[in-house]
Amino acid sequence: MPMKLLGGWLAPLAATAMLGVMPLTGEGHGPTRQKVVEKITIDAPAAAVWARIRNFDALKDWHPAIAESPASQGNEVGSVRSLKVKGGGELIETLEGYDDAAMKYSYRAKDGGALPVTNYTSTIIVTASGKQSIVEWRGAFYRGYPQNDPPPDRNDDAAVKAITGVYQSGLANLKTLAETR
């Protein structure tokens, strides 16, 4: 509708709305992407720490919650890792990036499986800090329930709490293993 037809007090209101400055009322929104970053310093050389975690199928060897972690193609991009959680639950992850020289890899899980998340991506990286190592594990994801008003066990807080717990317990155990030469 042309601006001069609106006339009077409606013209500025309509112009503002057309510019997209006014919020739309009554519109709900879906979940927002959540992020978790956990770091730990380990009293061991970076190469030794990387040697423990470098293989995509090695999660079972250092994460206390994982019973099995076979990977279909080892460290090749596209490899699919099938995680079996101790006490029940599964998660399927796909390797998206692997850089042995930079001591890092990235992976994705569309469905969170045993975790209350969806569209989960993660990167783990080891960096040298003198004679110590810093291991950073970071992830981004959406809560497990994509609609508005999620149940408490699949909301943003539950998703962040679950991923934080996974990272903290894994990194703490990795530290123990790496420092117990």
Short mmCIF file of C-alpha atoms in Angstrom, two decimals:
data_model
loop_
_atom_site.label_atom_id
_atom_site.label_comp_id
_atom_site.label_asym_id
_atom_site.label_seq_id
_atom_site.Cartn_x
_atom_site.Cartn_y
_atom_site.Cartn_z
CA MET A 1 0.00 0.00 0.00
CA PRO A 2 1.50 3.39 -0.96
CA MET A 3 2.61 5.53 1.97
CA LYS A 4 0.38 8.53 1.17
CA LEU A 5 -2.76 6.37 1.24
CA LEU A 6 -2.07 5.45 4.86
CA GLY A 7 -1.82 9.11 5.89
CA GLY A 8 -1.79 10.55 9.41
CA TRP A 9 -0.24 8.64 12.29
CA LEU A 10 -0.22 5.28 10.47
CA ALA A 11 2.37 6.38 7.90
CA PRO A 12 5.37 6.44 10.29
CA LEU A 13 4.25 3.18 11.90
CA ALA A 14 3.92 1.47 8.53
CA ALA A 15 7.30 2.80 7.40
CA THR A 16 8.95 1.46 10.55
CA ALA A 17 7.33 -1.94 10.10
CA MET A 18 8.40 -2.09 6.45
CA LEU A 19 11.98 -1.47 7.47
CA GLY A 20 11.81 -4.50 9.74
CA VAL A 21 12.58 -2.51 12.84
CA MET A 22 9.44 -3.45 14.73
CA PRO A 23 9.30 -6.89 16.26
CA LEU A 24 6.52 -9.19 15.20
CA THR A 25 4.29 -9.91 18.15
CA GLY A 26 2.84 -13.31 18.77
CA GLU A 27 5.67 -15.09 16.95
CA GLY A 28 7.39 -17.87 18.91
CA HIS A 29 10.96 -18.87 18.30
CA GLY A 30 12.70 -22.18 18.27
CA PRO A 31 15.77 -23.23 20.20
CA THR A 32 19.03 -21.31 20.08
CA ARG A 33 22.40 -22.92 19.44
CA GLN A 34 24.18 -23.70 22.70
CA LYS A 35 27.94 -23.91 23.18
CA VAL A 36 30.22 -25.57 25.69
CA VAL A 37 33.99 -25.16 25.92
CA GLU A 38 36.04 -27.08 28.48
CA LYS A 39 39.82 -26.97 28.88
CA ILE A 40 42.25 -28.83 31.07
CA THR A 41 45.98 -28.53 31.64
CA ILE A 42 47.82 -31.84 31.76
CA ASP A 43 51.33 -32.37 33.12
CA ALA A 44 52.50 -34.34 30.09
CA PRO A 45 53.91 -33.44 26.67
CA ALA A 46 51.33 -32.64 23.99
CA ALA A 47 52.57 -35.47 21.75
CA ALA A 48 51.97 -38.01 24.55
CA VAL A 49 48.47 -36.69 25.26
CA TRP A 50 47.61 -36.61 21.55
CA ALA A 51 48.85 -40.20 21.20
CA ARG A 52 46.14 -41.25 23.70
CA ILE A 53 43.23 -39.51 21.94
CA ARG A 54 44.31 -39.13 18.30
CA ASN A 55 42.43 -42.15 16.98
CA PHE A 56 38.75 -41.51 16.32
CA ASP A 57 37.95 -44.96 17.69
CA ALA A 58 39.94 -44.47 20.93
CA LEU A 59 37.27 -42.70 23.02
CA LYS A 60 36.63 -45.95 24.91
CA ASP A 61 40.29 -45.93 25.98
CA TRP A 62 40.14 -42.63 27.85
CA HIS A 63 36.52 -41.62 28.49
CA PRO A 64 35.10 -43.36 31.57
CA ALA A 65 31.49 -43.43 30.28
CA ILE A 66 32.23 -45.13 26.95
CA ALA A 67 32.23 -48.93 26.64
CA GLU A 68 32.80 -49.18 22.87
CA SER A 69 33.79 -46.69 20.16
CA PRO A 70 34.52 -48.48 16.87
CA ALA A 71 35.00 -46.26 13.82
CA SER A 72 34.19 -47.50 10.33
CA GLN A 73 37.18 -45.90 8.55
CA GLY A 74 39.58 -45.01 11.34
CA ASN A 75 40.77 -41.40 11.09
CA GLU A 76 39.50 -40.83 7.55
CA VAL A 77 37.01 -38.00 7.12
CA GLY A 78 33.58 -39.60 6.81
CA SER A 79 34.39 -42.36 9.30
CA VAL A 80 31.37 -43.24 11.45
CA ARG A 81 31.93 -43.86 15.16
CA SER A 82 29.33 -45.90 17.07
CA LEU A 83 29.52 -45.09 20.75
CA LYS A 84 28.10 -47.46 23.33
CA VAL A 85 27.62 -45.82 26.69
CA LYS A 86 28.26 -47.85 29.85
CA GLY A 87 24.90 -48.53 31.46
CA GLY A 88 23.03 -48.16 28.15
CA GLY A 89 22.60 -45.69 25.34
CA GLU A 90 24.23 -45.10 21.98
CA LEU A 91 25.45 -42.22 19.86
CA ILE A 92 26.53 -42.18 16.21
CA GLU A 93 29.16 -39.60 15.20
CA THR A 94 30.80 -38.79 11.87
CA LEU A 95 34.37 -37.51 11.56
CA GLU A 96 34.31 -34.19 9.68
CA GLY A 97 37.89 -33.05 9.98
CA TYR A 98 41.17 -34.58 11.07
CA ASP A 99 44.57 -32.88 11.36
CA ASP A 100 47.25 -35.04 12.94
CA ALA A 101 49.93 -32.32 12.70
CA ALA A 102 47.68 -29.76 14.43
CA MET A 103 46.56 -32.44 16.94
CA LYS A 104 42.85 -31.93 16.45
CA TYR A 105 39.74 -33.47 14.98
CA SER A 106 36.09 -32.48 14.56
CA TYR A 107 32.99 -34.59 14.39
CA ARG A 108 29.19 -34.34 14.17
CA ALA A 109 26.12 -36.18 15.45
CA LYS A 110 22.80 -35.22 13.85
CA ASP A 111 20.81 -37.05 16.50
CA GLY A 112 22.09 -36.84 20.07
CA GLY A 113 21.17 -40.46 20.79
CA ALA A 114 21.92 -40.94 24.48
CA LEU A 115 22.39 -37.18 24.93
CA PRO A 116 19.54 -34.59 25.05
CA VAL A 117 20.91 -32.70 22.02
CA THR A 118 20.51 -32.49 18.25
CA ASN A 119 22.77 -31.24 15.47
CA TYR A 120 25.83 -31.60 17.69
CA THR A 121 29.28 -30.65 16.41
CA SER A 122 32.48 -30.93 18.40
CA THR A 123 36.22 -30.36 18.16
CA ILE A 124 38.97 -31.62 20.40
CA ILE A 125 42.45 -30.14 20.19
CA VAL A 126 45.72 -30.61 22.07
CA THR A 127 48.23 -27.76 22.27
CA ALA A 128 51.66 -27.63 23.86
CA SER A 129 52.31 -25.27 26.73
CA GLY A 130 55.93 -25.79 27.66
CA LYS A 131 56.20 -29.29 29.13
CA GLN A 132 52.44 -29.37 29.68
CA SER A 133 49.48 -29.80 27.38
CA ILE A 134 46.22 -27.95 27.14
CA VAL A 135 43.31 -29.99 25.86
CA GLU A 136 40.27 -28.08 24.68
CA TRP A 137 37.00 -29.82 23.91
CA ARG A 138 34.30 -27.62 22.48
CA GLY A 139 30.89 -28.27 21.08
CA ALA A 140 27.85 -26.54 19.66
CA PHE A 141 24.39 -28.07 19.57
CA TYR A 142 20.66 -27.56 19.92
CA ARG A 143 18.57 -28.95 22.74
CA GLY A 144 17.01 -32.35 22.22
CA TYR A 145 13.45 -31.00 21.92
CA PRO A 146 13.24 -28.62 18.95
CA GLN A 147 9.76 -27.23 19.69
CA ASN A 148 8.78 -24.52 22.15
CA ASP A 149 8.16 -25.52 25.77
CA PRO A 150 10.56 -28.50 25.94
CA PRO A 151 10.32 -30.98 28.79
CA PRO A 152 12.93 -30.40 31.54
CA ASP A 153 15.07 -33.36 30.47
CA ARG A 154 15.41 -32.05 26.87
CA ASN A 155 15.64 -28.27 27.33
CA ASP A 156 18.66 -25.95 26.90
CA ASP A 157 19.82 -26.38 30.50
CA ALA A 158 19.68 -30.18 30.27
CA ALA A 159 21.62 -30.12 26.99
CA VAL A 160 24.35 -27.83 28.34
CA LYS A 161 24.58 -29.83 31.58
CA ALA A 162 24.92 -33.13 29.69
CA ILE A 163 27.63 -31.94 27.30
CA THR A 164 29.52 -30.16 30.09
CA GLY A 165 29.43 -33.39 32.12
CA VAL A 166 30.69 -35.46 29.17
CA TYR A 167 33.58 -33.08 28.54
CA GLN A 168 34.56 -32.62 32.19
CA SER A 169 34.53 -36.31 33.05
CA GLY A 170 36.43 -37.22 29.88
CA LEU A 171 39.08 -34.55 30.34
CA ALA A 172 39.53 -35.36 34.04
CA ASN A 173 40.08 -39.04 33.22
CA LEU A 174 42.42 -38.17 30.35
CA LYS A 175 44.47 -36.05 32.77
CA THR A 176 44.67 -38.93 35.26
CA LEU A 177 45.72 -41.41 32.57
CA ALA A 178 48.29 -39.09 30.95
CA GLU A 179 49.88 -38.05 34.24
CA THR A 180 50.15 -41.66 35.49
CA ARG A 181 52.90 -42.57 33.05
#
